[in-house]
Tab-separated table of C-alpha atoms in Angstrom:
chain	number	residue	atom	x	y	z
A	21	MET	CA	95.760	61.787	90.678
A	22	SER	CA	93.743	64.897	90.952
A	23	LEU	CA	95.702	67.784	92.377
A	24	ASN	CA	92.938	69.736	94.720
A	25	ILE	CA	93.326	73.879	94.939
A	26	LEU	CA	90.928	75.726	97.820
A	27	SER	CA	90.769	79.706	97.363
A	28	LEU	CA	88.912	81.261	100.536
A	29	THR	CA	89.134	84.624	98.472
A	30	PRO	CA	87.806	85.514	95.687
A	31	LEU	CA	89.822	84.969	92.009
A	32	PRO	CA	89.106	87.104	89.033
A	33	GLU	CA	87.434	85.050	86.711
A	34	ASP	CA	90.377	84.398	84.550
A	35	ILE	CA	92.955	83.492	87.010
A	36	GLN	CA	90.437	80.848	87.360
A	37	ASN	CA	90.629	79.434	84.394
A	38	ALA	CA	94.194	80.012	83.640
A	39	ILE	CA	94.420	77.865	87.286
A	40	THR	CA	92.256	74.794	86.052
A	41	THR	CA	93.846	75.276	83.254
A	42	THR	CA	97.582	74.522	84.132
A	43	GLY	CA	97.207	71.179	84.082
A	44	PRO	CA	95.047	68.848	83.390
A	45	SER	CA	94.540	66.657	87.356
A	46	ILE	CA	93.757	70.340	88.929
A	47	GLU	CA	90.458	70.678	91.040
A	48	LEU	CA	89.635	74.156	91.817
A	49	THR	CA	86.671	75.203	94.796
A	50	MET	CA	86.652	78.660	95.474
A	51	ALA	CA	85.115	79.198	99.265
A	52	PRO	CA	85.181	83.176	99.503
A	53	GLY	CA	82.965	83.749	102.779
A	54	TRP	CA	82.320	80.356	103.852
A	55	PHE	CA	84.431	81.001	106.851
A	56	ASP	CA	82.451	84.143	107.763
A	57	ASP	CA	81.003	82.542	110.569
A	58	GLU	CA	84.282	80.508	112.208
A	59	ILE	CA	86.540	83.355	111.407
A	60	ARG	CA	84.237	85.944	113.659
A	61	ASP	CA	84.130	83.670	116.471
A	62	THR	CA	88.184	83.174	116.613
A	63	TRP	CA	89.395	86.636	115.815
A	64	PRO	CA	88.969	89.781	117.600
A	65	LYS	CA	85.626	91.492	117.102
A	66	PHE	CA	87.747	94.579	115.165
A	67	THR	CA	89.331	92.629	112.791
A	68	SER	CA	85.698	91.101	111.924
A	69	GLU	CA	84.119	94.416	111.255
A	70	ARG	CA	86.947	95.533	109.425
A	71	TYR	CA	87.467	93.231	107.211
A	72	LEU	CA	84.136	91.084	106.411
A	73	THR	CA	81.536	92.074	104.545
A	74	PRO	CA	78.759	93.399	107.245
A	75	HIS	CA	76.321	90.385	108.272
A	76	SER	CA	77.924	88.140	106.343
A	77	ASN	CA	76.928	84.519	107.102
A	78	SER	CA	79.406	81.039	106.293
A	79	GLN	CA	77.348	79.754	103.277
A	80	SER	CA	77.935	75.908	104.410
A	81	SER	CA	77.900	73.910	107.207
A	82	LYS	CA	80.876	72.506	109.517
A	83	PRO	CA	81.017	69.392	107.865
A	84	GLU	CA	80.767	70.641	104.174
A	85	ARG	CA	83.921	72.774	105.187
A	86	ASP	CA	85.558	69.767	106.704
A	87	LYS	CA	85.252	67.825	103.949
A	88	LEU	CA	86.660	70.711	101.702
A	89	LEU	CA	89.964	71.159	103.618
A	90	SER	CA	90.339	67.507	104.602
A	91	VAL	CA	91.056	67.304	100.429
A	92	ALA	CA	92.431	70.607	99.564
A	93	ASN	CA	96.042	70.629	98.558
A	94	ILE	CA	96.588	73.676	98.001
A	95	ILE	CA	94.873	77.234	99.458
A	96	ILE	CA	95.028	79.994	98.468
A	97	VAL	CA	93.990	82.713	101.086
A	98	GLY	CA	93.088	86.285	102.288
A	99	PHE	CA	93.161	88.283	105.486
A	100	PRO	CA	91.552	87.545	108.076
A	101	PHE	CA	91.777	83.271	107.645
A	102	PRO	CA	90.920	80.282	109.202
A	103	LEU	CA	93.264	79.517	112.500
A	104	ASP	CA	93.154	75.758	112.446
A	105	LEU	CA	94.156	75.383	108.723
A	106	LYS	CA	96.934	72.509	109.098
A	107	SER	CA	94.820	70.492	111.692
A	108	ARG	CA	91.704	70.269	109.633
A	109	SER	CA	93.543	70.108	106.191
A	110	PRO	CA	95.241	66.426	106.781
A	111	ASN	CA	96.641	66.628	103.044
A	112	LEU	CA	97.812	70.099	103.280
A	113	LYS	CA	101.125	70.596	101.375
A	114	TRP	CA	101.248	74.865	100.327
A	115	VAL	CA	98.928	77.873	101.130
A	116	HIS	CA	99.557	81.214	99.324
A	117	GLN	CA	98.345	84.249	101.357
A	118	ARG	CA	97.834	87.138	98.942
A	119	PRO	CA	98.680	89.736	101.035
A	120	ALA	CA	102.517	90.845	101.178
A	121	GLY	CA	102.570	91.379	105.370
A	122	SER	CA	103.858	87.612	106.517
A	123	SER	CA	103.573	89.044	110.067
A	124	ASN	CA	99.509	87.865	108.811
A	125	MET	CA	100.471	84.464	109.417
A	126	LEU	CA	100.985	85.022	113.126
A	127	ARG	CA	97.737	83.982	114.189
A	128	GLY	CA	96.807	80.725	113.490
A	129	ASP	CA	98.358	77.009	113.131
A	130	LEU	CA	100.616	77.108	109.751
A	131	TRP	CA	103.514	79.557	112.070
A	132	ASN	CA	106.081	77.171	112.509
A	133	SER	CA	104.400	74.286	110.544
A	134	ASP	CA	105.818	71.800	107.842
A	135	VAL	CA	103.211	73.486	105.138
A	136	VAL	CA	104.866	75.560	103.255
A	137	VAL	CA	103.557	79.113	103.047
A	138	THR	CA	103.901	81.823	100.251
A	139	SER	CA	103.632	85.115	100.259
A	140	SER	CA	102.704	88.159	98.062
A	141	ARG	CA	105.964	90.456	99.254
A	142	GLY	CA	106.863	92.201	96.432
A	143	TYR	CA	103.546	91.514	94.386
A	144	ALA	CA	100.913	93.618	96.571
A	145	ASN	CA	99.774	96.937	95.238
A	146	ASN	CA	103.169	98.605	95.384
A	147	LEU	CA	101.817	101.791	93.275
A	148	PRO	CA	99.105	102.835	95.209
A	149	ILE	CA	100.950	102.689	98.550
A	150	ALA	CA	103.738	104.615	97.026
A	151	GLU	CA	100.590	107.079	95.939
A	152	TYR	CA	99.659	107.362	99.435
A	153	THR	CA	103.003	107.335	100.864
A	154	LEU	CA	103.708	111.395	98.406
A	155	ALA	CA	100.300	112.050	99.669
A	156	GLY	CA	101.453	111.844	103.617
A	157	ILE	CA	104.542	113.945	102.629
A	158	LEU	CA	102.568	116.797	100.842
A	159	HIS	CA	100.027	116.715	103.623
A	160	PHE	CA	102.549	117.689	105.860
A	161	ALA	CA	105.465	119.389	103.621
A	162	LYS	CA	102.426	122.173	102.750
A	163	GLY	CA	101.190	122.576	105.922
A	164	ILE	CA	98.203	121.263	105.241
A	165	ASN	CA	97.586	119.720	108.199
A	166	ILE	CA	96.730	123.374	109.783
A	167	ALA	CA	93.816	123.522	107.899
A	168	GLY	CA	91.899	121.041	109.430
A	169	THR	CA	92.916	122.984	112.558
A	170	GLU	CA	91.782	126.605	111.468
A	171	ARG	CA	88.315	125.212	110.350
A	172	ALA	CA	87.796	124.087	113.887
A	173	ASN	CA	88.503	127.701	114.914
A	174	LYS	CA	87.155	129.275	112.075
A	175	LYS	CA	90.616	131.500	111.799
A	176	PHE	CA	93.176	131.630	109.412
A	177	GLU	CA	96.432	131.257	110.479
A	178	ALA	CA	98.644	131.596	107.601
A	179	ALA	CA	102.387	131.851	108.983
A	180	LYS	CA	101.759	128.500	110.666
A	181	TYR	CA	101.710	126.443	107.500
A	182	LYS	CA	105.786	126.806	106.841
A	183	PRO	CA	105.660	125.033	103.600
A	184	MET	CA	108.227	123.459	102.548
A	185	LEU	CA	109.663	122.551	98.586
A	186	LEU	CA	110.539	118.262	98.469
A	187	SER	CA	112.861	118.542	95.131
A	188	GLY	CA	116.363	118.165	96.961
A	189	LYS	CA	115.100	116.987	100.073
A	190	THR	CA	115.615	113.394	101.502
A	191	VAL	CA	113.686	110.729	102.104
A	192	CYS	CA	115.055	107.188	103.172
A	193	ILE	CA	113.111	104.075	102.637
A	194	VAL	CA	112.936	101.859	105.399
A	195	GLY	CA	113.097	97.881	103.714
A	196	VAL	CA	114.178	98.490	100.161
A	197	GLY	CA	111.755	95.360	98.776
A	198	GLY	CA	109.006	95.744	96.009
A	199	ILE	CA	107.527	98.466	97.667
A	200	GLY	CA	109.799	100.239	99.324
A	201	ARG	CA	111.701	100.358	95.796
A	202	GLU	CA	108.404	101.585	93.624
A	203	VAL	CA	107.955	104.407	97.037
A	204	GLY	CA	111.722	105.583	96.048
A	205	ARG	CA	110.801	105.492	91.800
A	206	VAL	CA	107.820	108.044	92.817
A	207	CYS	CA	109.740	110.192	95.348
A	208	SER	CA	112.597	110.183	92.927
A	209	ALA	CA	110.269	110.981	90.190
A	210	VAL	CA	109.447	114.863	91.694
A	211	GLY	CA	113.192	115.682	92.649
A	212	MET	CA	113.540	114.235	95.931
A	213	ARG	CA	117.003	112.317	97.082
A	214	VAL	CA	116.689	108.471	97.959
A	215	ILE	CA	118.526	106.746	100.156
A	216	GLY	CA	117.176	103.594	102.067
A	217	THR	CA	118.107	100.166	103.758
A	218	ARG	CA	117.729	96.470	103.387
A	219	ARG	CA	119.215	94.001	105.159
A	220	SER	CA	122.404	93.062	103.454
A	221	GLY	CA	122.311	96.382	101.365
A	222	GLU	CA	123.346	97.202	97.669
A	223	ASN	CA	124.141	99.431	94.855
A	224	GLY	CA	122.140	102.710	93.984
A	225	ASN	CA	120.150	102.998	90.970
A	226	THR	CA	118.438	105.438	88.923
A	227	ASP	CA	116.225	105.697	91.808
A	228	PHE	CA	118.361	105.133	95.016
A	229	GLU	CA	121.495	106.865	95.854
A	230	LYS	CA	122.779	104.700	97.546
A	231	ILE	CA	120.986	101.739	100.069
A	232	TYR	CA	122.368	100.713	103.419
A	233	PRO	CA	122.833	97.926	105.093
A	234	SER	CA	119.897	97.484	107.826
A	235	HIS	CA	122.482	98.111	110.636
A	236	ASP	CA	123.411	101.380	109.070
A	237	LEU	CA	119.919	102.615	109.763
A	238	LEU	CA	121.357	105.332	112.816
A	239	LYS	CA	123.962	106.610	110.461
A	240	ILE	CA	121.667	107.816	108.128
A	241	LEU	CA	118.545	109.016	110.347
A	242	PRO	CA	119.924	112.589	110.693
A	243	GLU	CA	120.258	113.429	107.502
A	244	SER	CA	116.864	112.167	106.611
A	245	ASP	CA	114.235	115.140	106.065
A	246	TYR	CA	111.445	111.807	105.567
A	247	VAL	CA	111.349	108.657	106.947
A	248	VAL	CA	109.484	105.717	105.228
A	249	ILE	CA	108.667	102.314	107.021
A	250	CYS	CA	107.996	99.489	104.263
A	251	CYS	CA	110.053	96.993	105.515
A	252	GLN	CA	108.091	93.138	106.952
A	253	TRP	CA	107.269	93.373	111.050
A	254	THR	CA	109.560	90.296	112.682
A	255	PRO	CA	111.243	89.807	115.736
A	256	GLU	CA	114.339	91.767	114.031
A	257	THR	CA	112.459	94.904	113.338
A	258	GLU	CA	109.413	95.116	116.200
A	259	LYS	CA	110.411	98.811	117.689
A	260	LEU	CA	113.088	99.402	115.185
A	261	ILE	CA	111.480	103.032	115.384
A	262	ASN	CA	112.410	103.670	119.075
A	263	GLY	CA	113.699	106.384	121.397
A	264	GLU	CA	117.245	106.286	119.728
A	265	ALA	CA	116.223	106.181	116.057
A	266	PHE	CA	113.544	109.510	116.629
A	267	ASN	CA	116.796	111.347	118.536
A	268	ALA	CA	119.012	110.863	115.677
A	269	MET	CA	116.018	111.923	113.493
A	270	LYS	CA	115.904	115.630	112.027
A	271	LYS	CA	114.094	118.210	113.688
A	272	ASP	CA	110.519	118.507	112.127
A	273	ALA	CA	111.105	115.317	110.333
A	274	VAL	CA	108.178	113.233	109.381
A	275	VAL	CA	107.802	109.713	109.698
A	276	ILE	CA	105.199	107.615	107.346
A	277	ASN	CA	104.481	104.482	108.547
A	278	ILE	CA	103.096	102.092	105.459
A	279	ALA	CA	104.433	98.212	106.997
A	280	ARG	CA	103.029	97.519	109.952
A	281	GLY	CA	102.496	99.737	113.897
A	282	GLU	CA	104.647	97.143	115.707
A	283	ILE	CA	107.505	98.505	114.114
A	284	ILE	CA	107.428	101.855	116.131
A	285	ASP	CA	107.636	101.827	119.256
A	286	GLU	CA	104.429	104.243	119.886
A	287	THR	CA	105.942	105.461	124.099
A	288	ALA	CA	108.479	107.012	122.551
A	289	LEU	CA	106.850	108.427	119.434
A	290	LEU	CA	104.462	110.145	122.015
A	291	GLU	CA	107.484	111.085	123.635
A	292	ALA	CA	109.361	112.727	119.880
A	293	LEU	CA	105.830	114.361	119.500
A	294	ASP	CA	105.850	115.937	123.239
A	295	GLU	CA	108.832	117.123	122.708
A	296	LYS	CA	108.440	118.909	119.418
A	297	LYS	CA	111.229	116.606	117.465
A	298	LEU	CA	108.490	115.932	114.607
A	299	ARG	CA	106.912	118.063	111.469
A	300	GLY	CA	104.504	114.562	111.656
A	301	VAL	CA	103.565	111.828	111.450
A	302	VAL	CA	101.853	109.183	108.970
A	303	LEU	CA	99.978	106.280	110.756
A	304	ASP	CA	98.269	103.789	107.787
A	305	VAL	CA	99.073	100.858	110.547
A	306	TYR	CA	99.903	101.405	114.242
A	307	ARG	CA	99.984	98.303	117.175
A	308	GLY	CA	97.266	96.516	117.641
A	309	GLU	CA	95.240	97.610	114.657
A	310	PHE	CA	93.380	94.466	114.189
A	311	GLU	CA	91.786	94.665	117.483
A	312	HIS	CA	90.720	97.674	118.682
A	313	THR	CA	90.871	102.401	117.435
A	314	PRO	CA	94.363	103.917	117.950
A	315	ASN	CA	95.633	105.428	120.433
A	316	ILE	CA	93.982	108.425	121.552
A	317	ARG	CA	96.422	110.298	122.174
A	318	LEU	CA	97.788	110.086	118.466
A	319	TRP	CA	94.213	110.345	117.017
A	320	ASN	CA	93.802	113.612	118.734
A	321	ASP	CA	97.520	115.337	117.201
A	322	SER	CA	96.842	117.497	114.380
A	323	ARG	CA	100.465	116.547	113.341
A	324	VAL	CA	99.124	113.312	113.385
A	325	LEU	CA	97.373	111.351	110.046
A	326	ILE	CA	96.172	108.435	110.775
A	327	THR	CA	94.388	106.242	108.298
A	328	PRO	CA	92.873	102.632	108.742
A	329	HIS	CA	95.587	100.888	106.445
A	330	ILE	CA	93.793	101.170	103.459
A	331	SER	CA	97.276	102.634	101.463
A	332	ALA	CA	96.912	99.578	98.643
A	333	ALA	CA	94.134	100.304	97.460
A	334	SER	CA	93.044	102.143	94.613
A	335	ASP	CA	90.046	101.643	91.654
A	336	VAL	CA	92.463	99.821	89.363
A	337	ASN	CA	93.623	96.072	90.812
A	338	SER	CA	97.771	96.635	90.720
A	339	HIS	CA	97.670	93.348	92.973
A	340	LYS	CA	99.806	90.547	91.094
A	341	GLY	CA	99.635	88.039	93.481
A	342	ASN	CA	97.761	86.015	91.472
A	343	LYS	CA	100.113	86.050	88.925
A	344	LEU	CA	102.973	85.107	91.460
A	345	PHE	CA	100.400	82.073	92.386
A	346	LEU	CA	100.203	81.286	89.020
A	347	ARG	CA	104.023	81.297	88.285
A	348	ASN	CA	104.328	79.390	91.172
A	349	LEU	CA	101.367	76.485	90.786
A	350	ASN	CA	104.350	76.000	87.562
A	351	ARG	CA	106.626	75.552	89.813
A	352	TYR	CA	105.250	73.320	91.884
A	353	LEU	CA	103.965	70.975	88.995
A	354	ARG	CA	107.564	70.826	87.780
A	355	GLY	CA	108.581	69.796	91.485
A	356	GLU	CA	110.772	72.980	91.477
A	357	GLN	CA	111.399	75.868	94.324
A	358	LEU	CA	108.564	77.892	95.223
A	359	GLU	CA	109.121	81.818	95.034
A	360	ASN	CA	108.379	83.703	98.053
A	361	ILE	CA	108.244	80.901	100.643
A	362	ILE	CA	108.601	82.576	104.397
A	363	ASP	CA	111.545	81.709	106.815
A	364	TRP	CA	109.491	81.174	109.894
A	365	LYS	CA	112.728	81.840	111.573
A	366	LEU	CA	113.334	85.233	109.882
A	367	GLY	CA	109.713	86.313	109.672
A	368	TYR	CA	109.579	86.609	106.365
């Protein structure tokens, strides 16, 4: 009996070959772009325009797509994806989503279903994200944000830059997972003191002085010059960085969010900016980023740097999600527990 694997996202040829040679019964069907019309009809227009190839159309009819789904046992998805995979795939046992953020799956009928869903948490483009984080830290540490205002005014005001030395400054990594560890490593390499939080806490290492339990976050914010949000968006982390957190931070702290916008309470963030509590904010994500543009007050503030969720992008593909899928495929064939199964109750 064959094992039917359907990929709705592009895969390198070597990965395709590795999948088909993992077992003699495996049949792999590549169908990237086949569902684009459906995605445009069911996802917000803003999402489709951001993530789909402009003017792309589905390369198949709905009956053809339904036939693919009807026999699929395993599906590999990117983002965005068809929202009704569960209902249209009666033989579906396992879905692997290449992105790291489990919250991507909140839309659609897979969430809370009996289908096993794995993510690439810990295996994403960790180094590009860490480099982006360091660039954001330097942007405000060296006062580079002032240059845009000077250009608009055609006047230099050197005293406003107030550059700071990174060496010896403290950075707090909120969520020390795969991405958080790489951010910590890069920050440590430039001489920063690195601390962080993780659900249960753990001992430090060569990069981290200490990793505290998540509930200790408010205790360590007062000693942090930079706060980097790397945790998953879950009900537990919704608005984690709220008014109380901003009040606990050092004056002139810098906040960097490369996780999900919903982890920051944007009303509290605007209040902190109004009260001049922060030196700067770097947002590669923002609340509702799949549906609309950022809050105009954030976009217009020179102390806020906003980018369109590009921190993981680079000229070199460092994503390890495909290799994780291959390892999990071998586990699946042996009847073993898969790595990175999303726990619906925890949210990741």
